[in-house]
mmCIF file of C-alpha atoms in Angstrom:
data_model
loop_
_atom_site.group_PDB
_atom_site.id
_atom_site.type_symbol
_atom_site.label_atom_id
_atom_site.label_comp_id
_atom_site.label_asym_id
_atom_site.label_seq_id
_atom_site.Cartn_x
_atom_site.Cartn_y
_atom_site.Cartn_z
ATOM 1 C CA MET A 24 13.645 45.439 -3.160
ATOM 2 C CA ALA A 25 11.674 42.442 -1.306
ATOM 3 C CA LYS A 26 12.616 40.233 1.162
ATOM 4 C CA GLU A 27 13.379 36.638 -0.292
ATOM 5 C CA TRP A 28 14.905 33.359 0.748
ATOM 6 C CA TYR A 29 18.444 32.111 -0.248
ATOM 7 C CA ILE A 30 20.204 28.974 0.320
ATOM 8 C CA VAL A 31 24.074 28.886 1.692
ATOM 9 C CA GLN A 32 26.101 25.837 1.214
ATOM 10 C CA THR A 33 28.276 25.073 4.253
ATOM 11 C CA PHE A 34 30.763 22.683 5.448
ATOM 12 C CA ALA A 35 28.715 19.563 7.127
ATOM 13 C CA GLY A 36 28.211 20.316 10.669
ATOM 14 C CA TYR A 37 28.912 23.971 10.547
ATOM 15 C CA GLU A 38 25.375 25.045 10.243
ATOM 16 C CA GLN A 39 24.780 26.173 13.684
ATOM 17 C CA LYS A 40 28.080 27.864 14.035
ATOM 18 C CA ILE A 41 27.552 29.867 10.898
ATOM 19 C CA GLU A 42 24.066 30.622 12.209
ATOM 20 C CA ARG A 43 25.481 31.804 15.347
ATOM 21 C CA THR A 44 28.255 33.959 13.753
ATOM 22 C CA LEU A 45 25.959 35.424 11.177
ATOM 23 C CA ARG A 46 23.412 36.339 14.121
ATOM 24 C CA LYS A 47 26.726 37.868 16.289
ATOM 25 C CA MET A 48 27.520 39.769 12.846
ATOM 26 C CA LEU A 49 23.938 41.164 13.051
ATOM 27 C CA GLU A 50 24.131 42.314 16.785
ATOM 28 C CA ASP A 51 27.744 43.971 15.800
ATOM 29 C CA ASN A 52 26.394 45.881 12.900
ATOM 30 C CA GLU A 53 28.990 44.332 10.815
ATOM 31 C CA ILE A 54 25.891 43.050 8.311
ATOM 32 C CA ASP A 55 23.133 45.544 7.830
ATOM 33 C CA ALA A 56 19.980 44.220 9.428
ATOM 34 C CA ALA A 57 18.027 45.726 6.611
ATOM 35 C CA VAL A 58 19.755 43.567 4.164
ATOM 36 C CA LEU A 59 20.043 40.228 6.168
ATOM 37 C CA THR A 60 16.690 39.831 8.028
ATOM 38 C CA ASP A 61 16.602 36.247 9.232
ATOM 39 C CA VAL A 62 19.017 33.323 9.416
ATOM 40 C CA ARG A 63 17.698 29.410 9.656
ATOM 41 C CA VAL A 64 18.870 25.902 9.874
ATOM 42 C CA PRO A 65 15.848 24.068 8.910
ATOM 43 C CA THR A 66 15.321 21.061 11.444
ATOM 44 C CA GLU A 67 12.446 18.698 11.950
ATOM 45 C CA GLU A 68 11.496 17.083 15.110
ATOM 46 C CA ILE A 69 11.465 13.203 15.202
ATOM 47 C CA VAL A 70 9.728 11.112 17.945
ATOM 48 C CA GLU A 71 11.444 7.471 18.346
ATOM 49 C CA SER A 72 10.244 4.875 20.896
ATOM 50 C CA GLY A 73 13.469 3.764 22.704
ATOM 51 C CA LYS A 74 14.009 1.249 25.343
ATOM 52 C CA ASN A 75 10.878 0.270 27.604
ATOM 53 C CA ASN A 76 8.841 2.393 25.006
ATOM 54 C CA LYS A 77 10.294 5.602 26.234
ATOM 55 C CA LYS A 78 9.819 8.504 23.756
ATOM 56 C CA ILE A 79 12.914 10.062 22.427
ATOM 57 C CA THR A 80 12.993 13.368 20.636
ATOM 58 C CA ARG A 81 15.546 14.156 18.110
ATOM 59 C CA HIS A 82 16.153 17.151 15.917
ATOM 60 C CA ASN A 83 17.241 16.246 12.324
ATOM 61 C CA LYS A 84 18.712 18.833 9.838
ATOM 62 C CA LEU A 85 16.241 19.092 6.930
ATOM 63 C CA LEU A 86 19.171 20.208 4.544
ATOM 64 C CA PRO A 87 22.495 19.147 6.067
ATOM 65 C CA GLY A 88 25.286 21.103 4.823
ATOM 66 C CA TYR A 89 22.920 24.474 4.153
ATOM 67 C CA ILE A 90 21.351 27.219 5.917
ATOM 68 C CA MET A 91 18.537 29.763 4.803
ATOM 69 C CA LEU A 92 18.956 33.465 4.751
ATOM 70 C CA GLU A 93 16.211 35.795 4.263
ATOM 71 C CA MET A 94 17.629 38.801 2.444
ATOM 72 C CA ASP A 95 16.280 42.013 0.907
ATOM 73 C CA LEU A 96 19.327 42.716 -1.566
ATOM 74 C CA PRO A 97 19.806 45.939 -2.847
ATOM 75 C CA GLN A 98 20.306 46.439 -6.761
ATOM 76 C CA LEU A 99 23.657 48.404 -5.967
ATOM 77 C CA GLY A 100 26.001 47.032 -3.192
ATOM 78 C CA TRP A 101 24.564 43.612 -2.931
ATOM 79 C CA LYS A 102 28.242 42.213 -3.489
ATOM 80 C CA VAL A 103 29.271 43.799 -0.068
ATOM 81 C CA ALA A 104 26.751 41.910 2.162
ATOM 82 C CA CYS A 105 27.058 38.592 -0.029
ATOM 83 C CA SER A 106 31.187 38.798 0.379
ATOM 84 C CA LYS A 107 30.777 39.228 4.281
ATOM 85 C CA VAL A 108 28.635 36.093 4.130
ATOM 86 C CA ARG A 109 30.974 33.963 1.721
ATOM 87 C CA ALA A 110 33.960 35.249 4.102
ATOM 88 C CA ILE A 111 32.728 33.339 7.025
ATOM 89 C CA GLN A 112 35.015 30.233 7.660
ATOM 90 C CA GLY A 113 32.868 27.131 6.510
ATOM 91 C CA VAL A 114 30.521 28.983 4.104
ATOM 92 C CA ASN A 115 31.075 27.391 0.471
ATOM 93 C CA GLY A 116 29.015 30.075 -1.252
ATOM 94 C CA PHE A 117 25.368 30.837 -2.324
ATOM 95 C CA VAL A 118 23.648 27.856 -4.067
ATOM 96 C CA GLY A 119 23.673 27.995 -8.028
ATOM 97 C CA THR A 120 25.878 30.831 -8.363
ATOM 98 C CA GLY A 121 29.428 31.624 -8.747
ATOM 99 C CA ALA A 122 31.504 34.127 -6.267
ATOM 100 C CA SER A 123 31.173 37.224 -8.554
ATOM 101 C CA GLU A 124 27.387 36.569 -9.368
ATOM 102 C CA ARG A 125 24.386 38.033 -7.808
ATOM 103 C CA PRO A 126 23.009 35.095 -5.635
ATOM 104 C CA ARG A 127 19.477 33.638 -7.099
ATOM 105 C CA PRO A 128 16.761 33.240 -4.447
ATOM 106 C CA ILE A 129 14.637 30.084 -4.052
ATOM 107 C CA SER A 130 10.935 30.355 -5.245
ATOM 108 C CA ALA A 131 8.392 31.343 -2.679
ATOM 109 C CA ALA A 132 7.045 27.687 -3.209
ATOM 110 C CA GLU A 133 10.200 25.977 -2.342
ATOM 111 C CA ALA A 134 10.719 28.299 1.021
ATOM 112 C CA LYS A 135 7.017 27.355 1.657
ATOM 113 C CA THR A 136 7.622 23.494 1.312
ATOM 114 C CA ILE A 137 10.733 23.495 3.568
ATOM 115 C CA PHE A 138 8.862 25.469 6.125
ATOM 116 C CA GLN A 139 5.874 23.087 6.008
ATOM 117 C CA GLN A 140 8.351 20.210 6.881
ATOM 118 C CA THR A 141 9.931 22.045 9.596
ATOM 119 C CA GLY A 142 6.373 22.828 10.840
ATOM 120 C CA GLU A 143 7.017 26.487 10.722
ATOM 121 C CA ILE A 144 4.019 27.591 8.646
ATOM 122 C CA LYS A 145 1.490 27.301 11.470
ATOM 123 C CA GLY A 146 3.851 28.676 14.046
ATOM 124 C CA GLU A 147 4.094 25.481 15.803
ATOM 125 C CA ARG A 148 6.642 22.447 14.999
ATOM 126 C CA VAL A 149 5.062 19.184 14.288
ATOM 127 C CA ALA A 150 6.917 16.226 15.398
ATOM 128 C CA ARG A 151 7.381 13.230 12.972
ATOM 129 C CA VAL A 152 6.968 9.879 14.511
ATOM 130 C CA LYS A 153 9.498 7.535 13.496
ATOM 131 C CA GLN A 154 7.945 3.827 13.467
ATOM 132 C CA SER A 155 8.115 0.792 11.225
ATOM 133 C CA PHE A 156 4.431 -0.527 11.384
ATOM 134 C CA GLU A 157 3.031 -3.394 9.167
ATOM 135 C CA ILE A 158 -0.263 -4.019 8.416
ATOM 136 C CA GLY A 159 -1.659 -7.119 10.408
ATOM 137 C CA GLU A 160 0.688 -6.422 13.322
ATOM 138 C CA LYS A 161 -0.658 -6.350 16.835
ATOM 139 C CA VAL A 162 -0.228 -2.965 18.811
ATOM 140 C CA LYS A 163 -1.406 -1.747 22.068
ATOM 141 C CA ILE A 164 -2.910 1.937 22.175
ATOM 142 C CA SER A 165 -1.004 3.646 24.880
ATOM 143 C CA GLU A 166 -2.520 7.317 25.015
ATOM 144 C CA GLY A 167 -5.751 8.841 24.172
ATOM 145 C CA PRO A 168 -9.680 7.676 24.941
ATOM 146 C CA PHE A 169 -8.765 4.068 23.867
ATOM 147 C CA SER A 170 -5.687 3.672 25.945
ATOM 148 C CA THR A 171 -5.381 0.051 27.208
ATOM 149 C CA PHE A 172 -6.900 -1.389 24.187
ATOM 150 C CA SER A 173 -5.220 -3.616 21.837
ATOM 151 C CA GLY A 174 -5.566 -4.573 18.060
ATOM 152 C CA THR A 175 -4.279 -5.126 14.822
ATOM 153 C CA ILE A 176 -3.353 -2.729 12.274
ATOM 154 C CA GLU A 177 -5.861 -2.182 9.377
ATOM 155 C CA GLU A 178 -4.471 0.641 7.516
ATOM 156 C CA ILE A 179 -1.304 2.859 7.715
ATOM 157 C CA SER A 180 -1.264 6.630 6.576
ATOM 158 C CA THR A 181 2.067 7.609 6.909
ATOM 159 C CA GLU A 182 1.369 11.186 5.366
ATOM 160 C CA LYS A 183 -0.948 11.876 8.150
ATOM 161 C CA GLY A 184 0.908 10.144 10.700
ATOM 162 C CA LYS A 185 -2.324 7.873 11.685
ATOM 163 C CA ILE A 186 -2.833 4.222 12.161
ATOM 164 C CA ARG A 187 -6.326 2.564 11.744
ATOM 165 C CA VAL A 188 -6.211 -0.133 14.340
ATOM 166 C CA ASN A 189 -9.125 -2.912 14.869
ATOM 167 C CA VAL A 190 -9.824 -3.139 18.455
ATOM 168 C CA GLN A 191 -12.585 -5.160 20.492
ATOM 169 C CA ILE A 192 -15.280 -3.122 22.051
ATOM 170 C CA PHE A 193 -18.265 -4.645 23.596
ATOM 171 C CA GLY A 194 -17.463 -7.935 21.649
ATOM 172 C CA ARG A 195 -17.381 -6.217 18.253
ATOM 173 C CA THR A 196 -14.503 -5.322 16.238
ATOM 174 C CA THR A 197 -14.308 -1.589 15.773
ATOM 175 C CA PRO A 198 -11.674 0.428 13.764
ATOM 176 C CA VAL A 199 -10.066 3.312 15.503
ATOM 177 C CA GLU A 200 -7.690 5.927 14.147
ATOM 178 C CA VAL A 201 -4.788 7.051 16.346
ATOM 179 C CA ASP A 202 -1.656 8.835 15.648
ATOM 180 C CA PHE A 203 1.836 6.781 15.248
ATOM 181 C CA SER A 204 2.782 8.482 18.814
ATOM 182 C CA GLN A 205 -0.095 6.622 20.474
ATOM 183 C CA VAL A 206 0.613 3.184 19.598
ATOM 184 C CA GLU A 207 3.116 0.728 21.075
ATOM 185 C CA LYS A 208 4.167 -2.668 19.384
ATOM 186 C CA ILE A 209 3.174 -5.809 21.578
#
């Protein structure tokens, strides 16, 4: 037996409630802790600019209507653990299988991709900045060593969350690379 990640479909908005229910069932020994080892609702952190350029942090569900379970399902007796999960109010079932079938885990690569998006691979959460910048737009750098400088956007790298801004330093145009969170629209 090996630990693998399984996806459980839930009613939308019930993800945290079902996560709490499963954790309570583990505490009360209703589900064997050797079978169900972890429960997660994958979320990502999004930083937005609000009024007066105040930074607002939100947590968005990466998979609305789904939760992830790390399970070590035994060859015999897997139905007991799975039926306890399926019996929770708000659970539709395991993704990709019927009620009488053994659940199929997601691949390690799929799990890794989800955890990279949530920032859990490195042990730290990575905030995604929600901004709509355009090349040629005027911005002011608000944080870092170039704070108080203004310039125009030369390049946008959404994968890295960085922007290259042309600023005037000592009378010369100099490209500076900064994070999305370090700039404000003028």
